[in-house]
PDB file of C-alpha atoms in Angstrom:
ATOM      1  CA  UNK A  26      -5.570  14.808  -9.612  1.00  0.00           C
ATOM      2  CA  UNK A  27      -6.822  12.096  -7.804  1.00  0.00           C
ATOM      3  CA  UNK A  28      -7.112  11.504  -3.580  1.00  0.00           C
ATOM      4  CA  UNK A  29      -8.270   9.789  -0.988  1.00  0.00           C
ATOM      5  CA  UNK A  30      -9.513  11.137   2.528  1.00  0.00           C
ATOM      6  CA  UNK A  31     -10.448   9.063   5.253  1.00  0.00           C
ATOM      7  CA  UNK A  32     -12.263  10.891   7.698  1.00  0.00           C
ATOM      8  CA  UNK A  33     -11.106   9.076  11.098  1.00  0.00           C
ATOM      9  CA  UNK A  34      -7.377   8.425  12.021  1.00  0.00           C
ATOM     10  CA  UNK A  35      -9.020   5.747  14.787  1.00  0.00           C
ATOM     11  CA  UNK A  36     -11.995   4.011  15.319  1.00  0.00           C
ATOM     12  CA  UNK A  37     -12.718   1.791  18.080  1.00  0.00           C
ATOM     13  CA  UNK A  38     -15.991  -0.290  18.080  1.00  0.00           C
ATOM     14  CA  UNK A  39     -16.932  -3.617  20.482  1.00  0.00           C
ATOM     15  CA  UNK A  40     -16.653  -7.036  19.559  1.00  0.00           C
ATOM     16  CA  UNK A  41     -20.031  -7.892  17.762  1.00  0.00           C
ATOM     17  CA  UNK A  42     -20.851  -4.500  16.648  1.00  0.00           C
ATOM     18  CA  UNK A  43     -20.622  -2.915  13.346  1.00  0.00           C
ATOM     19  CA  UNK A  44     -17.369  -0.971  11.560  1.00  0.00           C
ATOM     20  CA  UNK A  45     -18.172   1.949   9.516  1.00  0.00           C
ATOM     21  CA  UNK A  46     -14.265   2.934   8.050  1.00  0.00           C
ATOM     22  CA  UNK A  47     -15.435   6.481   6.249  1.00  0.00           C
ATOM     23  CA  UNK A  48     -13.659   6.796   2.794  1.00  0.00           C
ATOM     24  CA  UNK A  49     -14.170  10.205   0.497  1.00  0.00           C
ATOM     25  CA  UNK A  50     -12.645  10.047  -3.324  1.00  0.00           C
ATOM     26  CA  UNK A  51     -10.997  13.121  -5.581  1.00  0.00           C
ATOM     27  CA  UNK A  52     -10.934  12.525  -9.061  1.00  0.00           C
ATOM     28  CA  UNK A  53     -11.832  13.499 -12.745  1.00  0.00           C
ATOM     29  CA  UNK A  54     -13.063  10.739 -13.890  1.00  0.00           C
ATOM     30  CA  UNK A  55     -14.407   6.986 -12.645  1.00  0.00           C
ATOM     31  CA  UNK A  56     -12.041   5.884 -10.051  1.00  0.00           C
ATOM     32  CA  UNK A  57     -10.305   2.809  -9.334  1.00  0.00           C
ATOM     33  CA  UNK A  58     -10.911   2.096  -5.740  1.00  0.00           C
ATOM     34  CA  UNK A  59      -9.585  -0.188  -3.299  1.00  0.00           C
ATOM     35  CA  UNK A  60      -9.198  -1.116   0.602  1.00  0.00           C
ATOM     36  CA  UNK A  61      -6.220  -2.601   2.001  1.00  0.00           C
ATOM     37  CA  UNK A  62      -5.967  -3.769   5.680  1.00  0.00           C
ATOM     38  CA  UNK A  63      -2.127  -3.485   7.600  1.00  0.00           C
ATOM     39  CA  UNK A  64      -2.132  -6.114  10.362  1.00  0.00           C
ATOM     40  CA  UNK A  65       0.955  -4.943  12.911  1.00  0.00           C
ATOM     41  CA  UNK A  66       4.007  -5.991  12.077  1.00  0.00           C
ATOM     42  CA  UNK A  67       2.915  -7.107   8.591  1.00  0.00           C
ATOM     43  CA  UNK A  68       2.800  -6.092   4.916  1.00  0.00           C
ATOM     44  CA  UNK A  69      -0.840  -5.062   3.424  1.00  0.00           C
ATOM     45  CA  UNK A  70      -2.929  -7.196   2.258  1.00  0.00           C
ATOM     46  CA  UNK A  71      -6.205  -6.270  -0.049  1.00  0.00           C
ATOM     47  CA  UNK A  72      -9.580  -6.487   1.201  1.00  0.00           C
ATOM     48  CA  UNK A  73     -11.493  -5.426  -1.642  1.00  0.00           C
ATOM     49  CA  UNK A  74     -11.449  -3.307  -4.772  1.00  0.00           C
ATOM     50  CA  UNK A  75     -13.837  -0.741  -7.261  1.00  0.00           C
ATOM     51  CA  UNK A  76     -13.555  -1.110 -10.781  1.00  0.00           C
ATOM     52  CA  UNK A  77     -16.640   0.637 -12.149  1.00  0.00           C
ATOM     53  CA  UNK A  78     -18.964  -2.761 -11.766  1.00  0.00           C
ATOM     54  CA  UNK A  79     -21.385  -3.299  -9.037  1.00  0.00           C
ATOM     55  CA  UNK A  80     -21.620  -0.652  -6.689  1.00  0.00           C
ATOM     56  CA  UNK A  81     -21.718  -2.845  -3.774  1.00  0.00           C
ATOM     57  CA  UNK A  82     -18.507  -4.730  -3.609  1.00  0.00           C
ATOM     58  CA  UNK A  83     -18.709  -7.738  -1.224  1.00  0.00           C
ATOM     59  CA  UNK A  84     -14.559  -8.325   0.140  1.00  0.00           C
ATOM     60  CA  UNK A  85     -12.806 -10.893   2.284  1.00  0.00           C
ATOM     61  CA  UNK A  86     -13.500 -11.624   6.088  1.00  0.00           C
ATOM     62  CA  UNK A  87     -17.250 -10.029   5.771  1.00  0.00           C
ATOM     63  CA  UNK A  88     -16.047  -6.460   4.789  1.00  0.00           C
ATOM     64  CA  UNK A  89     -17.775  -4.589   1.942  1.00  0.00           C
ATOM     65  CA  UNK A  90     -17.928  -1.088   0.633  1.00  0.00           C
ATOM     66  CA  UNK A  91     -19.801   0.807  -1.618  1.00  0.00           C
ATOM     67  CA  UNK A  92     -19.238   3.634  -4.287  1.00  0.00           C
ATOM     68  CA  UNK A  93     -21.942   6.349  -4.102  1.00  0.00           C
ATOM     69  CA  UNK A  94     -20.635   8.848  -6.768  1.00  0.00           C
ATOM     70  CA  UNK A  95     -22.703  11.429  -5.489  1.00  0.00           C
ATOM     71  CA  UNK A  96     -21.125  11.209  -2.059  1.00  0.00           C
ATOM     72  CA  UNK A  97     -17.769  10.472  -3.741  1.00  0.00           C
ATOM     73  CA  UNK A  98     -17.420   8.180  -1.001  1.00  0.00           C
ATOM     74  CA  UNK A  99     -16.390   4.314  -0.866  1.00  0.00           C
ATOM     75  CA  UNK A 100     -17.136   3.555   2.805  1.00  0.00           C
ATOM     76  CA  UNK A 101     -16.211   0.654   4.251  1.00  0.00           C
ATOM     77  CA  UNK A 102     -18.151  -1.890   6.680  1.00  0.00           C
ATOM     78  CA  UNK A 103     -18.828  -4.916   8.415  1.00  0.00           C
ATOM     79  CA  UNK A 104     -21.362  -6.187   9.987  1.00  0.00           C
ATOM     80  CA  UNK A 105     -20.468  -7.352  13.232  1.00  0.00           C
ATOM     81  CA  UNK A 106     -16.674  -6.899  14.297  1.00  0.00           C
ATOM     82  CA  UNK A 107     -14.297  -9.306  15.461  1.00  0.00           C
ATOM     83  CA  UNK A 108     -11.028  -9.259  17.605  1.00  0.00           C
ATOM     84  CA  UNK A 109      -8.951 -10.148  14.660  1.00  0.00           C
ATOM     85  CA  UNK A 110     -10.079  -7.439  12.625  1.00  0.00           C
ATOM     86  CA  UNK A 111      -7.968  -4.748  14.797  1.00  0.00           C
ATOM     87  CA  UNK A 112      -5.554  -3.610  12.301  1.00  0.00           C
ATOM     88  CA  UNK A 113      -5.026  -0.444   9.759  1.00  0.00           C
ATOM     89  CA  UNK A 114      -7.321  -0.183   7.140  1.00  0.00           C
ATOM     90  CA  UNK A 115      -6.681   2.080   3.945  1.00  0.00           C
ATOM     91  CA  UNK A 116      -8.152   3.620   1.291  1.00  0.00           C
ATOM     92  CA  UNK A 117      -6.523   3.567  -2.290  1.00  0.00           C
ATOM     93  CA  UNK A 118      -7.137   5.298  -5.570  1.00  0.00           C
ATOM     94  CA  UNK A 119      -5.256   4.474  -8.921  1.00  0.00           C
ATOM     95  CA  UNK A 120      -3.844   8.103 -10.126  1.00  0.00           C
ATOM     96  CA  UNK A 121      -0.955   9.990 -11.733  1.00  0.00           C
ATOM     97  CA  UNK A 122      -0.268   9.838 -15.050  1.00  0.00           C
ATOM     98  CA  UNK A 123       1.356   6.147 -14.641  1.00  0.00           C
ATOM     99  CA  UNK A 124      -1.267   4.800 -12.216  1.00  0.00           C
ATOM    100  CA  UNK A 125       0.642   4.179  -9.266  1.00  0.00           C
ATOM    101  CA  UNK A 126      -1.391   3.347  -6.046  1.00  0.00           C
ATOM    102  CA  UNK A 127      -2.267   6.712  -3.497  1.00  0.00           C
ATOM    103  CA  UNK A 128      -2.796   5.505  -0.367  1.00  0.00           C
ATOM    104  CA  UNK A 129      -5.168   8.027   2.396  1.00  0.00           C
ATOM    105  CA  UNK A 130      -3.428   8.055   5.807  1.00  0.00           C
ATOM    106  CA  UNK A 131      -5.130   5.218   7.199  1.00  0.00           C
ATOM    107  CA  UNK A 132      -7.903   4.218   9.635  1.00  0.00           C
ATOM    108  CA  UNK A 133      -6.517   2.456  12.755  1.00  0.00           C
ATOM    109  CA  UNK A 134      -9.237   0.172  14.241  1.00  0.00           C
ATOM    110  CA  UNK A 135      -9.814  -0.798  17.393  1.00  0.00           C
ATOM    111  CA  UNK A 136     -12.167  -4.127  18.694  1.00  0.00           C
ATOM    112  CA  UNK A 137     -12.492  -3.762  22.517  1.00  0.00           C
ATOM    113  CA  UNK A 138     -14.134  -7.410  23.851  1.00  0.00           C
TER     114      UNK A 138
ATOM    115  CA  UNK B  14       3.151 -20.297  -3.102  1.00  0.00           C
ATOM    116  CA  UNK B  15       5.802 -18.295  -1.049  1.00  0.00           C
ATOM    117  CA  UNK B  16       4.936 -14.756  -1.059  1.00  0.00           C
ATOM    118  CA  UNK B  17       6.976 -11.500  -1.363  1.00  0.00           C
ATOM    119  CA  UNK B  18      10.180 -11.986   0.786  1.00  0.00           C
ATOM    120  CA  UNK B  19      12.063  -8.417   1.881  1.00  0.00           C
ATOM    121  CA  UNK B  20      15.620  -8.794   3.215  1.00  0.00           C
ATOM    122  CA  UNK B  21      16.697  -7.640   5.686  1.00  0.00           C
ATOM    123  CA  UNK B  22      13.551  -7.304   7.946  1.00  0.00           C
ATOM    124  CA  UNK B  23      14.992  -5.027  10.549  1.00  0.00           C
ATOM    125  CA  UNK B  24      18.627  -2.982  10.017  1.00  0.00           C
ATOM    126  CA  UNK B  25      20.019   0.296  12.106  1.00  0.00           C
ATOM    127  CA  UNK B  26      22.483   2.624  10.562  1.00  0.00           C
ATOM    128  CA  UNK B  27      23.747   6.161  10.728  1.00  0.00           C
ATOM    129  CA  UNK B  28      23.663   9.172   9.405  1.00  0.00           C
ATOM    130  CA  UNK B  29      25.769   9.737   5.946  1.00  0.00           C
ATOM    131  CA  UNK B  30      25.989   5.612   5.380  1.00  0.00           C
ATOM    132  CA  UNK B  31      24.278   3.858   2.314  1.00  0.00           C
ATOM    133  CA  UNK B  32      21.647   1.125   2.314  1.00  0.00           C
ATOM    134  CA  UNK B  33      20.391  -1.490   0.084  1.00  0.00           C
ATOM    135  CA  UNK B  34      17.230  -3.541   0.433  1.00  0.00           C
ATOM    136  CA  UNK B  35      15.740  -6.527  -1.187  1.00  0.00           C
ATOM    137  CA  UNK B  36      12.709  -7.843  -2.556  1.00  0.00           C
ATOM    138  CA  UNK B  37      12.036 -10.870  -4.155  1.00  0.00           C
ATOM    139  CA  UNK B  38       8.156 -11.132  -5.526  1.00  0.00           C
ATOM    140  CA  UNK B  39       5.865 -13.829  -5.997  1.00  0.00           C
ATOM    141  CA  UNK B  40       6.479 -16.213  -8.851  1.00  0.00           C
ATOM    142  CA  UNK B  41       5.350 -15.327 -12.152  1.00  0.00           C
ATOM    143  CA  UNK B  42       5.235 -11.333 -11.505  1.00  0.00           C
ATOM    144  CA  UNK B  43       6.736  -9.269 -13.175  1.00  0.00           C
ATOM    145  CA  UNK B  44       5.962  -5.842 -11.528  1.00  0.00           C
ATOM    146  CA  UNK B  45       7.636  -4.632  -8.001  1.00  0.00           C
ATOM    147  CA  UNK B  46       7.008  -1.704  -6.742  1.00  0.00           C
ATOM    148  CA  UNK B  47       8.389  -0.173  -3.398  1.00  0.00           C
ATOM    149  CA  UNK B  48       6.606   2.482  -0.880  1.00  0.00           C
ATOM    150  CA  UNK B  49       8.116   3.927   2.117  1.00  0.00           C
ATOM    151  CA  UNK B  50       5.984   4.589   5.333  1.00  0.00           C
ATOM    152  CA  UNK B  51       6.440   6.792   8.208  1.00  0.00           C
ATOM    153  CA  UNK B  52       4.123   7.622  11.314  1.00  0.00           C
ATOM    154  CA  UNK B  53       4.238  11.290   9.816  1.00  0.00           C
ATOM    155  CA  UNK B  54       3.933  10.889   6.065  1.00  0.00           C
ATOM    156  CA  UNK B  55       1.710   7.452   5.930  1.00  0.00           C
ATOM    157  CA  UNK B  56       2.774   5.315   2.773  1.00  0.00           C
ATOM    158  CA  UNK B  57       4.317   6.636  -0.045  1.00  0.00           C
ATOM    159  CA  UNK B  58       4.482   5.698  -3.742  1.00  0.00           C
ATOM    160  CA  UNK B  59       8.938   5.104  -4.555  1.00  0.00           C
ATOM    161  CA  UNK B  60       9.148   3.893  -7.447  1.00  0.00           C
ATOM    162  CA  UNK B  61       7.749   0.659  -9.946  1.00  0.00           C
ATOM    163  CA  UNK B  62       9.708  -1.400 -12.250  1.00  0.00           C
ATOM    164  CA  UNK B  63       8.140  -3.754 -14.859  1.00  0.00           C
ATOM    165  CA  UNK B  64      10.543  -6.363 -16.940  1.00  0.00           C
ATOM    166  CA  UNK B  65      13.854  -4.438 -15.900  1.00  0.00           C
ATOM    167  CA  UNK B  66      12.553  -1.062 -16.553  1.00  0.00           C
ATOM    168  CA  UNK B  67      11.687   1.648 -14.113  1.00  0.00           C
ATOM    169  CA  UNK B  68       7.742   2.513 -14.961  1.00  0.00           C
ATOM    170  CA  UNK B  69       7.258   5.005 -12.622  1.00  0.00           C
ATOM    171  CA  UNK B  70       8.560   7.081 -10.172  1.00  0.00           C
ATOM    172  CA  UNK B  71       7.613   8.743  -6.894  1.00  0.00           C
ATOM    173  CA  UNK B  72       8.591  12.568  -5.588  1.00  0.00           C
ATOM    174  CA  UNK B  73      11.679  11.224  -3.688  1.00  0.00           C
ATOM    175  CA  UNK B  74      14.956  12.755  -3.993  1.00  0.00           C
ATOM    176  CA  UNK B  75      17.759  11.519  -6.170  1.00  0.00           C
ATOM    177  CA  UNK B  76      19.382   9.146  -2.991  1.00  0.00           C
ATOM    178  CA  UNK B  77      16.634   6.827  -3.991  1.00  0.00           C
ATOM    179  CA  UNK B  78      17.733   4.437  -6.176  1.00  0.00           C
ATOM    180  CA  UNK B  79      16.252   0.609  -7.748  1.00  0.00           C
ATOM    181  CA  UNK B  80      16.692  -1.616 -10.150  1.00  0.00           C
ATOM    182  CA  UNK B  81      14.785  -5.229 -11.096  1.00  0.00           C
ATOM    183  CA  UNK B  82      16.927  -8.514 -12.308  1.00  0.00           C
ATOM    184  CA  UNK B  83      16.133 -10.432 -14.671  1.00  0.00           C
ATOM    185  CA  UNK B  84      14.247 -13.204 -12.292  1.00  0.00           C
ATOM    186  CA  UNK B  85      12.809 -10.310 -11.214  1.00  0.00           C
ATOM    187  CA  UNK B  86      13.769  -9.459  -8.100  1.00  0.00           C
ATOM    188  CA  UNK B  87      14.440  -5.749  -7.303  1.00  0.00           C
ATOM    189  CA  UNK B  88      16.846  -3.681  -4.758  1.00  0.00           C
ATOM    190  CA  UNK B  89      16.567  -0.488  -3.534  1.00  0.00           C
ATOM    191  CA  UNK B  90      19.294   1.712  -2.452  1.00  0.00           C
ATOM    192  CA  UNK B  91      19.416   5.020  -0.537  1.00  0.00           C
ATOM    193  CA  UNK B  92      22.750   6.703  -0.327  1.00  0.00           C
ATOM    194  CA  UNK B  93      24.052   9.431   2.235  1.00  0.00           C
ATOM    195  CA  UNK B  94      21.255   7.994   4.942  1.00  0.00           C
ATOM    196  CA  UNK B  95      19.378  11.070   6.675  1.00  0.00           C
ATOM    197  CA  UNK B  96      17.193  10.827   9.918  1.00  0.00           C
ATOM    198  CA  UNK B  97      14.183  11.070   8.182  1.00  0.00           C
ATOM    199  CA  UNK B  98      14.966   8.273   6.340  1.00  0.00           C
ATOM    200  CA  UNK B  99      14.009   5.974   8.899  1.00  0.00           C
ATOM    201  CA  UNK B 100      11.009   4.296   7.768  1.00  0.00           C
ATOM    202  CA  UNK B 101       8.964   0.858   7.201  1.00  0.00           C
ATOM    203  CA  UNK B 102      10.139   0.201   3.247  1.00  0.00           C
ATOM    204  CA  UNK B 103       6.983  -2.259   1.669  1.00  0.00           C
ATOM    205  CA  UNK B 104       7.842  -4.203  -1.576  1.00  0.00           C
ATOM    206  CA  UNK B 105       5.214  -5.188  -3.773  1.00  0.00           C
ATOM    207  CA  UNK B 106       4.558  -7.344  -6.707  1.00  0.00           C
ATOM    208  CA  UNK B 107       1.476  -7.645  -9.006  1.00  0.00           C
ATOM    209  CA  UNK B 108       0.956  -9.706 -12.339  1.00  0.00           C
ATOM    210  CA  UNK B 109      -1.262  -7.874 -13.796  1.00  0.00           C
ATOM    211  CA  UNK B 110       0.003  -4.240 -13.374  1.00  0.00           C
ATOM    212  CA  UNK B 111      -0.269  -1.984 -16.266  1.00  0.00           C
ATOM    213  CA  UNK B 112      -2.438  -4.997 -17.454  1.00  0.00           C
ATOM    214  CA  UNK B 113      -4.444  -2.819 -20.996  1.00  0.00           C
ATOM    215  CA  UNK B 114      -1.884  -0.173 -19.907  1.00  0.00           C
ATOM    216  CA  UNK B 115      -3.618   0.540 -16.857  1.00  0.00           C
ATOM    217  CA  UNK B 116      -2.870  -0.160 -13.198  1.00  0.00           C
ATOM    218  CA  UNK B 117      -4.897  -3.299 -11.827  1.00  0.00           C
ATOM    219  CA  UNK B 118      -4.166  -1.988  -8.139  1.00  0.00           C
ATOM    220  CA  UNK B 119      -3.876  -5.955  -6.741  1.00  0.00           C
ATOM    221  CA  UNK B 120      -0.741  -5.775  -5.016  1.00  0.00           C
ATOM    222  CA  UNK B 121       1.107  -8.302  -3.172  1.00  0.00           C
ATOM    223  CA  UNK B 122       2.840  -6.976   0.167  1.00  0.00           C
ATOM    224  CA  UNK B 123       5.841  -7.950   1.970  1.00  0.00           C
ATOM    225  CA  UNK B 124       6.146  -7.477   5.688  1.00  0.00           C
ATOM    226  CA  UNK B 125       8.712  -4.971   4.891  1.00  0.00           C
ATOM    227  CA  UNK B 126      12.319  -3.758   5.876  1.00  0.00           C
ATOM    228  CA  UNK B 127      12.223  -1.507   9.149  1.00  0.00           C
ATOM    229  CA  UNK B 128      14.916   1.376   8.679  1.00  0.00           C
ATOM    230  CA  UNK B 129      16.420   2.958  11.737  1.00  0.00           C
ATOM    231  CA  UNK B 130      19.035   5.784  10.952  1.00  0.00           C
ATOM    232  CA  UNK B 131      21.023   7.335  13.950  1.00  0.00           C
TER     233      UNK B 131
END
């Protein structure tokens, strides 16, 4: 069956400094991954996805991840954080036998000025 | 292009009554599919409908109910309202689901219906 685990509930970094949003993958075969961000108060929106091309994949707003299958981990980062990017972030695989969407709990982040 | 619209954004009801939502996706998709999330639980899969048809289903019991019109749009309904019922409901709607018969993943979020049960 396929998972998702993200490894910190919160994560608080300082404007200007770099987000590291830790991501680790269960599955039997190559995953569909994807990050979606939660702003408060609003719906999700999708920041990036996986789909078994480049490892590196480059997403909206400066935020990339990549898939290390030997980690089975799809970590997300950023460079240098912003205010704006305080939100949820989560970590999605494609599973069951339909492919609905799992979501991991979610990474709540934090930008302190 | 107006995005995915949930009605009503906020409601409060109590124990035992019924509730229906609503979702109306973006133009031109065909797939809505509805998650529930709680503090507790995080977001969970409900249920997917595609052209009128219920695709898939989540582990939720029997009180959860949808369907899709024709345009499209979709309601959910949960009968005989418990506590733990009270949740953030999150419609969303995709083109390309099931796109090969396989799940694209690019969803399209509303800002959902907050359900308070007394």
């Amino acid at each position: 069956a396929q998972s998702v685990t993200q490894l910190d509930s919160h994560v608080s970094v300082s404007e200007g400094t770099p987000v590291l949003l830790r991501c680790n993958y269960s599955s039997s075969y190559s995953p569909s991954l994807f990050w979606y961000v939660q702003h408060p108060n609003k719906g999700l929106q999708l920041l990036l996805k996986y789909t078994s091309a480049a490892t590196l994949v480059k997403g909206i707003n400066g935020f990339e991840a990549e898939f290390k299958k030997s980690e089975t981990s799809f970590h997300l980062t950023k460079p240098s954080a912003h205010m704006s990017d305080a939100a949820e972030y989560f970590c999605v695989v494609i599973g069951g036998s339909q492919g609905n969407l799992i979501f991991g709990k979610g990474t709540k982040l934090s930008v302190k000025p | 292009k107006a995005g995915v619209t949930q009605t009503p954004r906020y409601l409060i009801k109590t124990r035992g009554q019924q509730v229906t939502l609503s979702c109306s996706p973006i133009s031109g998709h065909r797939s809505v599919s509805w998650y529930q999330q709680t503090p507790g639980q995080g977001l969970q899969f409900l249920f997917e409908y595609f052209s009128e048809t219920q695709r898939n289903k989540g582990n939720f019991p029997g009180r959860f109910s949808g369907r899709q019109f024709s345009n499209s749009r979709s309601e959910m309904n949960v009968s005989t309202l418990e506590l733990g019922d009270s949740a953030l409901y999150l419609c969303a709607s995709s083109l390309d689901v099931h796109l090969a018969g396989w799940n694209t993943g690019e969803l399209f979020f509303g800002e959902g219906s907050r359900l308070t049960v007394l």
